[in-house]
C-alpha cells in the first residue's frame, strides 16, 4: 500500500477575506464581483487595508486535496510558499485539513507567498484580487520523486502550465507516479491557458496522462474542434479516461470508449467558487476507492452541489454521509 492515495500539485494561494461595503471598493478602486491579477505593490496595499481578515489556504488543486482529505483519503499537496507569515500559515492549514504539505517553506525567497484578497460586500458578491507571487515559480526542484512514486493518483493543475518550469515539474511528477503503477491526470483549468499552450497540453495528455478533467469550453479549445462531440472524439483517442463537466448539464465520463452520463442536482448557487475543484475531489475519491465511473461521477456531482450551496470553496458538511445517503458508500 502506498503512503498517499492522492497527491496534487498546484498554486498555493492564501485566501484572505474581509467584509467591506461598496464605498470601500470605490475608494480602493476595486472592480466588483470579478477576479483580477495584481502586482506586488498593489497586493501589499490591499492587504494592509483589510480589517478583520480571515485566512484560509486556497488554490484550485489545493481545494480538491482538502476535499479529498476531508473524505478520508491519504492526501499530499505540493506547492511553493515563502517562509513568511502567510507561507507558514498555509503549510499548517493544509496539514490541518488533511492534505499534508510536503514542501518546506522556502527560506529567503525573493517573492512573498501568493495571496488572493477577497472583499465580500453585503450583497454577497466577492471581489478577488490575486497576487500569484511565489507559487507561480513552482518547478521540478519542488517535486520530490519519492512522494510521487509513493502516490496512487497524482492530480495536476493546468494553471501552472503557463511556465516552462511548471511543465517540467508536471512531467517529473507524472512519470515518477506512473513508474510505480500509479495514475497521473490533470485539470485543464482554463480555456485561455489551453489556448496559450495547446501543443504542449496535447502532447502531455497523449503521452503522460491517464485521465483528464475539463469543461466543455476547455475541451473544444484544446482540440480546436467545431463542437464538443468532435473534441471528445479526439480526446478519447489520446487518453483512456476523459471527464467533461458541462455547466449544469449532465457530466460525461468516457473510459476505454464507454460513455456514462451523470445527472447533476439543480441547486441555487450561493457561491459557485470551487464547484469544479470539489467535483474533482468527489470523483477522485471514487476513483481511489476503485468505484465504477457512474459512482465516482455521482460522488463528484454531490460534492460540487454541496460547495456551491454556501460561501467558500471547500465543503462544510459531511460528504461521506451524503454519499451513504445516496447509496454510494457503505456505512
PDB file of N, CA and C in Angstrom, residues 62-119:
ATOM      1  N   UNK A  62      -5.371  22.611  -4.531  1.00  0.00           N
ATOM      2  CA  UNK A  62      -5.338  22.577  -3.063  1.00  0.00           C
ATOM      3  C   UNK A  62      -6.746  22.391  -2.509  1.00  0.00           C
ATOM      4  N   UNK A  63      -7.741  23.050  -3.107  1.00  0.00           N
ATOM      5  CA  UNK A  63      -9.124  22.855  -2.677  1.00  0.00           C
ATOM      6  C   UNK A  63      -9.572  21.417  -2.910  1.00  0.00           C
ATOM      7  N   UNK A  64      -9.184  20.847  -4.046  1.00  0.00           N
ATOM      8  CA  UNK A  64      -9.515  19.444  -4.317  1.00  0.00           C
ATOM      9  C   UNK A  64      -8.889  18.526  -3.279  1.00  0.00           C
ATOM     10  N   UNK A  65      -7.626  18.770  -2.959  1.00  0.00           N
ATOM     11  CA  UNK A  65      -6.940  17.926  -1.973  1.00  0.00           C
ATOM     12  C   UNK A  65      -7.573  18.062  -0.596  1.00  0.00           C
ATOM     13  N   UNK A  66      -8.008  19.280  -0.244  1.00  0.00           N
ATOM     14  CA  UNK A  66      -8.677  19.482   1.041  1.00  0.00           C
ATOM     15  C   UNK A  66      -9.988  18.703   1.090  1.00  0.00           C
ATOM     16  N   UNK A  67     -10.746  18.728  -0.019  1.00  0.00           N
ATOM     17  CA  UNK A  67     -11.977  17.959  -0.076  1.00  0.00           C
ATOM     18  C   UNK A  67     -11.728  16.466   0.015  1.00  0.00           C
ATOM     19  N   UNK A  68     -10.697  16.003  -0.681  1.00  0.00           N
ATOM     20  CA  UNK A  68     -10.356  14.574  -0.640  1.00  0.00           C
ATOM     21  C   UNK A  68      -9.875  14.172   0.750  1.00  0.00           C
ATOM     22  N   UNK A  69      -9.094  15.050   1.391  1.00  0.00           N
ATOM     23  CA  UNK A  69      -8.637  14.766   2.746  1.00  0.00           C
ATOM     24  C   UNK A  69      -9.797  14.688   3.724  1.00  0.00           C
ATOM     25  N   UNK A  70     -10.766  15.597   3.565  1.00  0.00           N
ATOM     26  CA  UNK A  70     -11.948  15.567   4.433  1.00  0.00           C
ATOM     27  C   UNK A  70     -12.751  14.282   4.238  1.00  0.00           C
ATOM     28  N   UNK A  71     -12.711  13.721   3.029  1.00  0.00           N
ATOM     29  CA  UNK A  71     -13.399  12.465   2.758  1.00  0.00           C
ATOM     30  C   UNK A  71     -12.654  11.259   3.314  1.00  0.00           C
ATOM     31  N   UNK A  72     -11.410  11.465   3.718  1.00  0.00           N
ATOM     32  CA  UNK A  72     -10.660  10.388   4.340  1.00  0.00           C
ATOM     33  C   UNK A  72      -9.532   9.824   3.517  1.00  0.00           C
ATOM     34  N   UNK A  73      -9.278  10.380   2.336  1.00  0.00           N
ATOM     35  CA  UNK A  73      -8.142   9.888   1.560  1.00  0.00           C
ATOM     36  C   UNK A  73      -6.832  10.341   2.204  1.00  0.00           C
ATOM     37  N   UNK A  74      -5.817   9.517   2.054  1.00  0.00           N
ATOM     38  CA  UNK A  74      -4.470   9.910   2.471  1.00  0.00           C
ATOM     39  C   UNK A  74      -3.928  10.819   1.369  1.00  0.00           C
ATOM     40  N   UNK A  75      -3.833  12.111   1.676  1.00  0.00           N
ATOM     41  CA  UNK A  75      -3.566  13.092   0.633  1.00  0.00           C
ATOM     42  C   UNK A  75      -2.314  13.895   0.926  1.00  0.00           C
ATOM     43  N   UNK A  76      -1.652  14.327  -0.144  1.00  0.00           N
ATOM     44  CA  UNK A  76      -0.455  15.174  -0.033  1.00  0.00           C
ATOM     45  C   UNK A  76      -0.552  16.287  -1.055  1.00  0.00           C
ATOM     46  N   UNK A  77      -0.084  17.487  -0.672  1.00  0.00           N
ATOM     47  CA  UNK A  77      -0.121  18.624  -1.580  1.00  0.00           C
ATOM     48  C   UNK A  77       1.284  19.185  -1.772  1.00  0.00           C
ATOM     49  N   UNK A  78       1.637  19.408  -3.038  1.00  0.00           N
ATOM     50  CA  UNK A  78       2.922  20.003  -3.395  1.00  0.00           C
ATOM     51  C   UNK A  78       2.670  21.425  -3.863  1.00  0.00           C
ATOM     52  N   UNK A  79       3.218  22.393  -3.153  1.00  0.00           N
ATOM     53  CA  UNK A  79       3.090  23.794  -3.516  1.00  0.00           C
ATOM     54  C   UNK A  79       4.324  24.549  -3.073  1.00  0.00           C
ATOM     55  N   UNK A  80       4.443  25.790  -3.502  1.00  0.00           N
ATOM     56  CA  UNK A  80       5.624  26.596  -3.191  1.00  0.00           C
ATOM     57  C   UNK A  80       5.196  27.846  -2.415  1.00  0.00           C
ATOM     58  N   UNK A  81       5.669  27.973  -1.180  1.00  0.00           N
ATOM     59  CA  UNK A  81       5.389  29.153  -0.362  1.00  0.00           C
ATOM     60  C   UNK A  81       6.689  29.677   0.234  1.00  0.00           C
ATOM     61  N   UNK A  82       6.675  30.947   0.568  1.00  0.00           N
ATOM     62  CA  UNK A  82       7.825  31.553   1.232  1.00  0.00           C
ATOM     63  C   UNK A  82       7.759  31.250   2.732  1.00  0.00           C
ATOM     64  N   UNK A  83       8.906  31.352   3.374  1.00  0.00           N
ATOM     65  CA  UNK A  83       8.940  31.175   4.826  1.00  0.00           C
ATOM     66  C   UNK A  83       8.597  32.514   5.483  1.00  0.00           C
ATOM     67  N   UNK A  84       7.360  32.987   5.201  1.00  0.00           N
ATOM     68  CA  UNK A  84       6.863  34.217   5.807  1.00  0.00           C
ATOM     69  C   UNK A  84       5.584  33.873   6.572  1.00  0.00           C
ATOM     70  N   UNK A  85       4.918  34.876   7.102  1.00  0.00           N
ATOM     71  CA  UNK A  85       3.744  34.620   7.939  1.00  0.00           C
ATOM     72  C   UNK A  85       2.676  33.833   7.191  1.00  0.00           C
ATOM     73  N   UNK A  86       2.352  34.265   5.971  1.00  0.00           N
ATOM     74  CA  UNK A  86       1.314  33.578   5.214  1.00  0.00           C
ATOM     75  C   UNK A  86       1.766  32.196   4.750  1.00  0.00           C
ATOM     76  N   UNK A  87       3.055  32.060   4.415  1.00  0.00           N
ATOM     77  CA  UNK A  87       3.562  30.765   3.978  1.00  0.00           C
ATOM     78  C   UNK A  87       3.514  29.729   5.090  1.00  0.00           C
ATOM     79  N   UNK A  88       3.906  30.132   6.281  1.00  0.00           N
ATOM     80  CA  UNK A  88       3.849  29.193   7.417  1.00  0.00           C
ATOM     81  C   UNK A  88       2.398  28.845   7.744  1.00  0.00           C
ATOM     82  N   UNK A  89       1.523  29.845   7.657  1.00  0.00           N
ATOM     83  CA  UNK A  89       0.104  29.576   7.878  1.00  0.00           C
ATOM     84  C   UNK A  89      -0.409  28.567   6.855  1.00  0.00           C
ATOM     85  N   UNK A  90      -0.032  28.755   5.586  1.00  0.00           N
ATOM     86  CA  UNK A  90      -0.526  27.875   4.532  1.00  0.00           C
ATOM     87  C   UNK A  90      -0.135  26.415   4.803  1.00  0.00           C
ATOM     88  N   UNK A  91       1.133  26.205   5.115  1.00  0.00           N
ATOM     89  CA  UNK A  91       1.609  24.844   5.357  1.00  0.00           C
ATOM     90  C   UNK A  91       0.864  24.194   6.522  1.00  0.00           C
ATOM     91  N   UNK A  92       0.675  24.946   7.603  1.00  0.00           N
ATOM     92  CA  UNK A  92      -0.010  24.400   8.777  1.00  0.00           C
ATOM     93  C   UNK A  92      -1.489  24.140   8.489  1.00  0.00           C
ATOM     94  N   UNK A  93      -2.124  25.065   7.737  1.00  0.00           N
ATOM     95  CA  UNK A  93      -3.546  24.915   7.444  1.00  0.00           C
ATOM     96  C   UNK A  93      -3.785  23.746   6.491  1.00  0.00           C
ATOM     97  N   UNK A  94      -2.889  23.557   5.535  1.00  0.00           N
ATOM     98  CA  UNK A  94      -3.017  22.422   4.626  1.00  0.00           C
ATOM     99  C   UNK A  94      -2.957  21.109   5.399  1.00  0.00           C
ATOM    100  N   UNK A  95      -2.002  21.001   6.305  1.00  0.00           N
ATOM    101  CA  UNK A  95      -1.911  19.801   7.145  1.00  0.00           C
ATOM    102  C   UNK A  95      -3.196  19.600   7.941  1.00  0.00           C
ATOM    103  N   UNK A  96      -3.741  20.709   8.455  1.00  0.00           N
ATOM    104  CA  UNK A  96      -4.906  20.625   9.332  1.00  0.00           C
ATOM    105  C   UNK A  96      -6.151  20.125   8.606  1.00  0.00           C
ATOM    106  N   UNK A  97      -6.266  20.412   7.295  1.00  0.00           N
ATOM    107  CA  UNK A  97      -7.453  19.978   6.554  1.00  0.00           C
ATOM    108  C   UNK A  97      -7.258  18.612   5.906  1.00  0.00           C
ATOM    109  N   UNK A  98      -6.144  17.958   6.189  1.00  0.00           N
ATOM    110  CA  UNK A  98      -5.970  16.587   5.730  1.00  0.00           C
ATOM    111  C   UNK A  98      -5.169  16.405   4.460  1.00  0.00           C
ATOM    112  N   UNK A  99      -4.520  17.486   3.993  1.00  0.00           N
ATOM    113  CA  UNK A  99      -3.662  17.387   2.813  1.00  0.00           C
ATOM    114  C   UNK A  99      -2.243  17.752   3.249  1.00  0.00           C
ATOM    115  N   UNK A 100      -1.427  16.757   3.518  1.00  0.00           N
ATOM    116  CA  UNK A 100      -0.089  17.005   4.049  1.00  0.00           C
ATOM    117  C   UNK A 100       0.709  17.894   3.110  1.00  0.00           C
ATOM    118  N   UNK A 101       1.229  18.993   3.638  1.00  0.00           N
ATOM    119  CA  UNK A 101       2.042  19.909   2.845  1.00  0.00           C
ATOM    120  C   UNK A 101       3.472  19.386   2.874  1.00  0.00           C
ATOM    121  N   UNK A 102       3.931  18.796   1.775  1.00  0.00           N
ATOM    122  CA  UNK A 102       5.167  18.030   1.802  1.00  0.00           C
ATOM    123  C   UNK A 102       6.404  18.878   1.533  1.00  0.00           C
ATOM    124  N   UNK A 103       6.232  20.141   1.121  1.00  0.00           N
ATOM    125  CA  UNK A 103       7.376  21.009   0.840  1.00  0.00           C
ATOM    126  C   UNK A 103       7.650  21.937   2.029  1.00  0.00           C
ATOM    127  N   UNK A 104       8.911  22.132   2.335  1.00  0.00           N
ATOM    128  CA  UNK A 104       9.279  23.085   3.377  1.00  0.00           C
ATOM    129  C   UNK A 104       9.192  24.504   2.818  1.00  0.00           C
ATOM    130  N   UNK A 105       8.561  25.459   3.545  1.00  0.00           N
ATOM    131  CA  UNK A 105       8.558  26.844   3.073  1.00  0.00           C
ATOM    132  C   UNK A 105       9.968  27.318   2.737  1.00  0.00           C
ATOM    133  N   UNK A 106      10.102  28.070   1.648  1.00  0.00           N
ATOM    134  CA  UNK A 106      11.401  28.491   1.130  1.00  0.00           C
ATOM    135  C   UNK A 106      11.960  29.635   1.979  1.00  0.00           C
ATOM    136  N   UNK A 107      13.116  29.407   2.549  1.00  0.00           N
ATOM    137  CA  UNK A 107      13.767  30.438   3.353  1.00  0.00           C
ATOM    138  C   UNK A 107      14.453  31.450   2.440  1.00  0.00           C
ATOM    139  N   UNK A 108      14.186  32.729   2.682  1.00  0.00           N
ATOM    140  CA  UNK A 108      14.847  33.772   1.912  1.00  0.00           C
ATOM    141  C   UNK A 108      14.375  33.887   0.479  1.00  0.00           C
ATOM    142  N   UNK A 109      13.164  33.451   0.191  1.00  0.00           N
ATOM    143  CA  UNK A 109      12.639  33.540  -1.163  1.00  0.00           C
ATOM    144  C   UNK A 109      12.473  34.990  -1.598  1.00  0.00           C
ATOM    145  N   UNK A 110      12.703  35.250  -2.879  1.00  0.00           N
ATOM    146  CA  UNK A 110      12.621  36.621  -3.380  1.00  0.00           C
ATOM    147  C   UNK A 110      11.188  37.132  -3.435  1.00  0.00           C
ATOM    148  N   UNK A 111      10.223  36.243  -3.640  1.00  0.00           N
ATOM    149  CA  UNK A 111       8.825  36.645  -3.737  1.00  0.00           C
ATOM    150  C   UNK A 111       8.056  36.200  -2.500  1.00  0.00           C
ATOM    151  N   UNK A 112       7.063  36.987  -2.077  1.00  0.00           N
ATOM    152  CA  UNK A 112       6.241  36.564  -0.938  1.00  0.00           C
ATOM    153  C   UNK A 112       5.265  35.473  -1.321  1.00  0.00           C
ATOM    154  N   UNK A 113       4.680  34.854  -0.317  1.00  0.00           N
ATOM    155  CA  UNK A 113       3.667  33.835  -0.544  1.00  0.00           C
ATOM    156  C   UNK A 113       2.480  34.424  -1.309  1.00  0.00           C
ATOM    157  N   UNK A 114       1.960  33.659  -2.237  1.00  0.00           N
ATOM    158  CA  UNK A 114       0.827  34.101  -3.047  1.00  0.00           C
ATOM    159  C   UNK A 114      -0.399  34.310  -2.171  1.00  0.00           C
ATOM    160  N   UNK A 115      -1.212  35.308  -2.548  1.00  0.00           N
ATOM    161  CA  UNK A 115      -2.425  35.541  -1.795  1.00  0.00           C
ATOM    162  C   UNK A 115      -3.512  36.135  -2.695  1.00  0.00           C
ATOM    163  N   UNK A 116      -4.755  35.833  -2.346  1.00  0.00           N
ATOM    164  CA  UNK A 116      -5.900  36.424  -3.031  1.00  0.00           C
ATOM    165  C   UNK A 116      -6.705  37.200  -2.005  1.00  0.00           C
ATOM    166  N   UNK A 117      -6.740  38.522  -2.172  1.00  0.00           N
ATOM    167  CA  UNK A 117      -7.516  39.371  -1.280  1.00  0.00           C
ATOM    168  C   UNK A 117      -8.952  39.403  -1.768  1.00  0.00           C
ATOM    169  N   UNK A 118      -9.859  38.889  -0.950  1.00  0.00           N
ATOM    170  CA  UNK A 118     -11.256  38.731  -1.337  1.00  0.00           C
ATOM    171  C   UNK A 118     -12.107  39.668  -0.479  1.00  0.00           C
ATOM    172  N   UNK A 119     -12.768  40.587  -1.147  1.00  0.00           N
ATOM    173  CA  UNK A 119     -13.604  41.570  -0.462  1.00  0.00           C
ATOM    174  C   UNK A 119     -15.067  41.209  -0.678  1.00  0.00           C
TER     175      UNK A 119
END
